[in-house]
């Protein structure tokens, strides 16, 4: 955790010197070239730090408390998540991201065929804006955990699929951090081919199983 906080701080220093203000929206923006440089600087070490989920939500909880972010009281959770869901639906309309609500958890589903080229963990340039839109909402509603999960279909070996799912989830998490989401909130995990959205036999090309999910849940007391 300390390692990743240090890496994030270094990235923030680079970002602060390379940001401009959009004259139409008034929002601070970072160029794609700058983000690419940051990802290159962080490299595999940052991915390793993000995917270290041994402590899971407890570590994220401790980090949120340490950052001075207050937990939501029970009676406030529903309205808080309702407002966040509405904002996400508004910003992600026609963006290739589905928004689903399960209890107090919001699930954003992105098919990997939209996000990545075949076998790659590099996010396509055209998907920067949808992830930026997600990040803006996550910044506004910061009393939440952000879990990024990667999944594959059953083509390829189990080992390859597990590794690819982890790398793709980490790439999405890194993009969220580059768009200023606090890294301490993020939990990353790859499930490979073990949690299929559409049950299939082995070696079946099913696009709906190749996906990355962002699950947003409330930070409660």
mmCIF file of C-alpha atoms in Angstrom:
data_model
loop_
_atom_site.group_PDB
_atom_site.id
_atom_site.type_symbol
_atom_site.label_atom_id
_atom_site.label_comp_id
_atom_site.label_asym_id
_atom_site.label_seq_id
_atom_site.Cartn_x
_atom_site.Cartn_y
_atom_site.Cartn_z
ATOM 1 C CA UNK A 1 0.000 0.000 0.000
ATOM 2 C CA UNK A 2 2.788 2.459 0.921
ATOM 3 C CA UNK A 3 4.587 1.599 -2.305
ATOM 4 C CA UNK A 4 1.540 2.304 -4.443
ATOM 5 C CA UNK A 5 0.752 5.528 -2.587
ATOM 6 C CA UNK A 6 4.261 6.690 -3.409
ATOM 7 C CA UNK A 7 3.878 5.749 -7.049
ATOM 8 C CA UNK A 8 0.543 7.527 -7.202
ATOM 9 C CA UNK A 9 2.064 10.632 -5.660
ATOM 10 C CA UNK A 10 4.782 10.620 -8.296
ATOM 11 C CA UNK A 11 2.178 10.271 -11.019
ATOM 12 C CA UNK A 12 0.199 13.134 -9.516
ATOM 13 C CA UNK A 13 3.278 15.363 -9.657
ATOM 14 C CA UNK A 14 3.693 14.595 -13.357
ATOM 15 C CA UNK A 15 -0.001 15.174 -13.992
ATOM 16 C CA UNK A 16 -0.059 18.501 -12.190
ATOM 17 C CA UNK A 17 2.545 19.880 -14.559
ATOM 18 C CA UNK A 18 0.898 18.569 -17.719
ATOM 19 C CA UNK A 19 -2.760 19.417 -17.287
ATOM 20 C CA UNK A 20 -4.788 22.030 -19.122
ATOM 21 C CA UNK A 21 -8.274 23.403 -18.648
ATOM 22 C CA UNK A 22 -10.955 22.614 -21.217
ATOM 23 C CA UNK A 23 -12.314 26.048 -22.242
ATOM 24 C CA UNK A 24 -15.771 24.591 -22.908
ATOM 25 C CA UNK A 25 -16.321 22.501 -19.781
ATOM 26 C CA UNK A 26 -13.976 24.240 -17.341
ATOM 27 C CA UNK A 27 -12.641 20.811 -16.306
ATOM 28 C CA UNK A 28 -8.975 19.971 -15.924
ATOM 29 C CA UNK A 29 -7.740 17.526 -18.553
ATOM 30 C CA UNK A 30 -4.602 15.473 -19.135
ATOM 31 C CA UNK A 31 -3.377 14.617 -22.616
ATOM 32 C CA UNK A 32 -3.308 11.032 -23.846
ATOM 33 C CA UNK A 33 0.436 11.354 -24.378
ATOM 34 C CA UNK A 34 0.955 12.304 -20.741
ATOM 35 C CA UNK A 35 -1.124 9.361 -19.535
ATOM 36 C CA UNK A 36 0.894 7.050 -21.745
ATOM 37 C CA UNK A 37 4.113 8.350 -20.228
ATOM 38 C CA UNK A 38 2.766 7.808 -16.725
ATOM 39 C CA UNK A 39 1.731 4.236 -17.505
ATOM 40 C CA UNK A 40 5.173 3.581 -18.948
ATOM 41 C CA UNK A 41 6.844 4.962 -15.836
ATOM 42 C CA UNK A 42 4.686 2.917 -13.483
ATOM 43 C CA UNK A 43 5.038 -0.264 -15.524
ATOM 44 C CA UNK A 44 4.651 -3.753 -14.146
ATOM 45 C CA UNK A 45 5.473 -2.723 -10.585
ATOM 46 C CA UNK A 46 2.342 -0.602 -10.383
ATOM 47 C CA UNK A 47 0.233 -3.423 -11.765
ATOM 48 C CA UNK A 48 1.656 -5.726 -9.128
ATOM 49 C CA UNK A 49 0.796 -3.272 -6.379
ATOM 50 C CA UNK A 50 -2.751 -2.746 -7.611
ATOM 51 C CA UNK A 51 -3.432 -6.459 -7.899
ATOM 52 C CA UNK A 52 -2.239 -7.211 -4.371
ATOM 53 C CA UNK A 53 -5.663 -7.933 -2.898
ATOM 54 C CA UNK A 54 -4.562 -10.087 0.037
ATOM 55 C CA UNK A 55 -6.202 -7.695 2.492
ATOM 56 C CA UNK A 56 -9.127 -6.843 0.210
ATOM 57 C CA UNK A 57 -11.674 -4.348 1.407
ATOM 58 C CA UNK A 58 -10.196 -4.141 4.891
ATOM 59 C CA UNK A 59 -7.020 -2.588 3.514
ATOM 60 C CA UNK A 60 -9.089 -0.206 1.382
ATOM 61 C CA UNK A 61 -11.223 0.647 4.398
ATOM 62 C CA UNK A 62 -8.161 1.461 6.504
ATOM 63 C CA UNK A 63 -6.762 3.616 3.709
ATOM 64 C CA UNK A 64 -10.024 5.545 3.320
ATOM 65 C CA UNK A 65 -10.151 6.214 7.044
ATOM 66 C CA UNK A 66 -6.530 7.319 6.967
ATOM 67 C CA UNK A 67 -7.299 9.689 4.101
ATOM 68 C CA UNK A 68 -10.019 11.346 6.170
ATOM 69 C CA UNK A 69 -12.952 10.106 4.092
ATOM 70 C CA UNK A 70 -15.972 9.577 6.304
ATOM 71 C CA UNK A 71 -18.092 6.435 6.167
ATOM 72 C CA UNK A 72 -21.720 6.641 5.083
ATOM 73 C CA UNK A 73 -24.357 6.248 7.767
ATOM 74 C CA UNK A 74 -26.820 3.421 7.137
ATOM 75 C CA UNK A 75 -29.796 5.645 6.362
ATOM 76 C CA UNK A 76 -27.834 7.682 3.820
ATOM 77 C CA UNK A 77 -26.547 4.801 1.723
ATOM 78 C CA UNK A 78 -29.575 4.289 -0.537
ATOM 79 C CA UNK A 79 -29.909 7.905 -1.596
ATOM 80 C CA UNK A 80 -26.155 8.278 -2.072
ATOM 81 C CA UNK A 81 -25.957 5.259 -4.371
ATOM 82 C CA UNK A 82 -29.161 6.302 -6.191
ATOM 83 C CA UNK A 83 -27.651 9.676 -7.033
ATOM 84 C CA UNK A 84 -24.380 8.096 -8.148
ATOM 85 C CA UNK A 85 -26.200 5.565 -10.323
ATOM 86 C CA UNK A 86 -28.226 8.316 -11.999
ATOM 87 C CA UNK A 87 -25.078 10.325 -12.727
ATOM 88 C CA UNK A 88 -23.313 7.273 -14.187
ATOM 89 C CA UNK A 89 -26.279 6.455 -16.420
ATOM 90 C CA UNK A 90 -26.331 10.039 -17.648
ATOM 91 C CA UNK A 91 -22.609 10.222 -18.409
ATOM 92 C CA UNK A 92 -22.339 6.729 -19.923
ATOM 93 C CA UNK A 93 -25.318 6.869 -22.274
ATOM 94 C CA UNK A 94 -24.277 5.307 -25.623
ATOM 95 C CA UNK A 95 -20.729 4.771 -24.318
ATOM 96 C CA UNK A 96 -20.642 0.978 -24.555
ATOM 97 C CA UNK A 97 -20.864 0.533 -20.780
ATOM 98 C CA UNK A 98 -23.865 -1.118 -19.134
ATOM 99 C CA UNK A 99 -24.953 0.089 -15.695
ATOM 100 C CA UNK A 100 -26.652 -2.402 -13.366
ATOM 101 C CA UNK A 101 -27.781 -1.998 -9.769
ATOM 102 C CA UNK A 102 -27.701 -4.971 -7.377
ATOM 103 C CA UNK A 103 -28.759 -3.879 -3.908
ATOM 104 C CA UNK A 104 -26.415 -1.066 -2.911
ATOM 105 C CA UNK A 105 -23.765 -2.057 -5.468
ATOM 106 C CA UNK A 106 -23.456 -0.474 -8.914
ATOM 107 C CA UNK A 107 -21.916 -2.693 -11.595
ATOM 108 C CA UNK A 108 -20.393 -1.218 -14.750
ATOM 109 C CA UNK A 109 -19.834 -3.858 -17.428
ATOM 110 C CA UNK A 110 -17.485 -3.314 -20.371
ATOM 111 C CA UNK A 111 -16.974 -6.035 -22.962
ATOM 112 C CA UNK A 112 -13.277 -6.617 -23.588
ATOM 113 C CA UNK A 113 -13.780 -6.608 -27.365
ATOM 114 C CA UNK A 114 -14.610 -2.901 -27.051
ATOM 115 C CA UNK A 115 -11.845 -2.125 -24.557
ATOM 116 C CA UNK A 116 -8.916 -4.121 -25.962
ATOM 117 C CA UNK A 117 -7.499 -5.681 -29.092
ATOM 118 C CA UNK A 118 -7.337 -9.480 -29.197
ATOM 119 C CA UNK A 119 -5.011 -10.822 -26.492
ATOM 120 C CA UNK A 120 -3.956 -7.304 -25.430
ATOM 121 C CA UNK A 121 -4.215 -5.438 -22.137
ATOM 122 C CA UNK A 122 -3.718 -2.018 -23.747
ATOM 123 C CA UNK A 123 -6.902 0.061 -23.573
ATOM 124 C CA UNK A 124 -8.040 1.394 -26.928
ATOM 125 C CA UNK A 125 -7.746 5.149 -27.290
ATOM 126 C CA UNK A 126 -11.446 5.580 -28.059
ATOM 127 C CA UNK A 127 -12.363 4.201 -24.636
ATOM 128 C CA UNK A 128 -10.458 6.903 -22.747
ATOM 129 C CA UNK A 129 -13.491 9.175 -22.608
ATOM 130 C CA UNK A 130 -15.909 6.615 -21.119
ATOM 131 C CA UNK A 131 -13.356 5.811 -18.409
ATOM 132 C CA UNK A 132 -12.821 9.507 -17.822
ATOM 133 C CA UNK A 133 -16.583 9.900 -17.384
ATOM 134 C CA UNK A 134 -16.595 7.078 -14.834
ATOM 135 C CA UNK A 135 -13.681 8.667 -12.996
ATOM 136 C CA UNK A 136 -15.405 12.037 -12.724
ATOM 137 C CA UNK A 137 -18.378 10.408 -11.013
ATOM 138 C CA UNK A 138 -16.126 8.344 -8.733
ATOM 139 C CA UNK A 139 -14.333 11.519 -7.684
ATOM 140 C CA UNK A 140 -17.613 13.245 -6.913
ATOM 141 C CA UNK A 141 -18.931 10.275 -4.925
ATOM 142 C CA UNK A 142 -15.781 9.286 -3.073
ATOM 143 C CA UNK A 143 -17.372 7.375 -0.185
ATOM 144 C CA UNK A 144 -17.213 4.110 -2.102
ATOM 145 C CA UNK A 145 -14.977 1.135 -2.780
ATOM 146 C CA UNK A 146 -14.053 0.537 -6.416
ATOM 147 C CA UNK A 147 -13.479 -3.096 -7.364
ATOM 148 C CA UNK A 148 -12.161 -3.794 -10.860
ATOM 149 C CA UNK A 149 -12.629 -7.387 -12.005
ATOM 150 C CA UNK A 150 -11.350 -8.995 -15.210
ATOM 151 C CA UNK A 151 -12.846 -12.052 -16.925
ATOM 152 C CA UNK A 152 -12.214 -14.089 -20.092
ATOM 153 C CA UNK A 153 -13.955 -16.730 -22.168
ATOM 154 C CA UNK A 154 -12.804 -20.361 -22.350
ATOM 155 C CA UNK A 155 -10.562 -20.096 -25.418
ATOM 156 C CA UNK A 156 -6.865 -20.396 -24.637
ATOM 157 C CA UNK A 157 -5.267 -22.032 -21.617
ATOM 158 C CA UNK A 158 -6.483 -21.405 -18.084
ATOM 159 C CA UNK A 159 -3.090 -19.949 -17.175
ATOM 160 C CA UNK A 160 -3.131 -17.498 -20.071
ATOM 161 C CA UNK A 161 -6.713 -16.463 -19.365
ATOM 162 C CA UNK A 162 -6.009 -15.887 -15.686
ATOM 163 C CA UNK A 163 -3.002 -13.715 -16.474
ATOM 164 C CA UNK A 164 -4.848 -11.766 -19.180
ATOM 165 C CA UNK A 165 -7.826 -11.091 -16.914
ATOM 166 C CA UNK A 166 -5.520 -9.727 -14.210
ATOM 167 C CA UNK A 167 -3.604 -7.508 -16.621
ATOM 168 C CA UNK A 168 -6.759 -6.109 -18.196
ATOM 169 C CA UNK A 169 -8.325 -5.322 -14.828
ATOM 170 C CA UNK A 170 -5.099 -3.625 -13.755
ATOM 171 C CA UNK A 171 -5.020 -1.545 -16.952
ATOM 172 C CA UNK A 172 -8.518 -0.229 -16.273
ATOM 173 C CA UNK A 173 -7.585 0.502 -12.655
ATOM 174 C CA UNK A 174 -4.473 2.385 -13.762
ATOM 175 C CA UNK A 175 -6.560 4.484 -16.128
ATOM 176 C CA UNK A 176 -8.942 5.393 -13.302
ATOM 177 C CA UNK A 177 -5.970 6.456 -11.179
ATOM 178 C CA UNK A 178 -4.566 8.509 -14.063
ATOM 179 C CA UNK A 179 -7.931 10.280 -14.142
ATOM 180 C CA UNK A 180 -7.467 11.133 -10.435
ATOM 181 C CA UNK A 181 -9.425 8.391 -8.672
ATOM 182 C CA UNK A 182 -7.725 7.782 -5.321
ATOM 183 C CA UNK A 183 -5.818 4.480 -5.675
ATOM 184 C CA UNK A 184 -6.468 3.475 -2.068
ATOM 185 C CA UNK A 185 -10.137 2.925 -2.963
ATOM 186 C CA UNK A 186 -9.354 0.438 -5.710
ATOM 187 C CA UNK A 187 -9.281 -3.346 -5.413
ATOM 188 C CA UNK A 188 -8.235 -5.313 -8.504
ATOM 189 C CA UNK A 189 -8.720 -8.985 -9.291
ATOM 190 C CA UNK A 190 -8.740 -11.264 -12.322
ATOM 191 C CA UNK A 191 -10.985 -14.316 -12.458
ATOM 192 C CA UNK A 192 -9.865 -15.755 -15.788
ATOM 193 C CA UNK A 193 -12.480 -18.147 -17.150
ATOM 194 C CA UNK A 194 -13.905 -19.137 -13.753
ATOM 195 C CA UNK A 195 -16.937 -16.815 -13.628
ATOM 196 C CA UNK A 196 -18.653 -16.946 -16.997
ATOM 197 C CA UNK A 197 -21.499 -14.539 -17.691
ATOM 198 C CA UNK A 198 -22.763 -17.035 -20.269
ATOM 199 C CA UNK A 199 -21.996 -20.672 -19.313
ATOM 200 C CA UNK A 200 -20.174 -22.506 -22.117
ATOM 201 C CA UNK A 201 -18.006 -25.547 -22.671
ATOM 202 C CA UNK A 202 -14.232 -25.257 -23.075
ATOM 203 C CA UNK A 203 -12.774 -23.468 -26.102
ATOM 204 C CA UNK A 204 -15.908 -21.456 -26.879
ATOM 205 C CA UNK A 205 -15.567 -17.943 -28.313
ATOM 206 C CA UNK A 206 -18.215 -16.040 -26.333
ATOM 207 C CA UNK A 207 -17.699 -12.234 -26.400
ATOM 208 C CA UNK A 208 -19.990 -11.635 -23.422
ATOM 209 C CA UNK A 209 -17.614 -13.600 -21.204
ATOM 210 C CA UNK A 210 -14.666 -11.384 -22.150
ATOM 211 C CA UNK A 211 -15.295 -8.363 -19.979
ATOM 212 C CA UNK A 212 -14.106 -6.012 -17.256
ATOM 213 C CA UNK A 213 -16.467 -4.996 -14.462
ATOM 214 C CA UNK A 214 -16.209 -2.038 -12.133
ATOM 215 C CA UNK A 215 -18.211 -2.728 -8.989
ATOM 216 C CA UNK A 216 -18.926 0.316 -6.824
ATOM 217 C CA UNK A 217 -20.078 -0.307 -3.260
ATOM 218 C CA UNK A 218 -20.648 2.060 -0.316
ATOM 219 C CA UNK A 219 -18.035 2.739 2.356
ATOM 220 C CA UNK A 220 -20.141 2.329 5.484
ATOM 221 C CA UNK A 221 -19.469 2.614 9.191
#
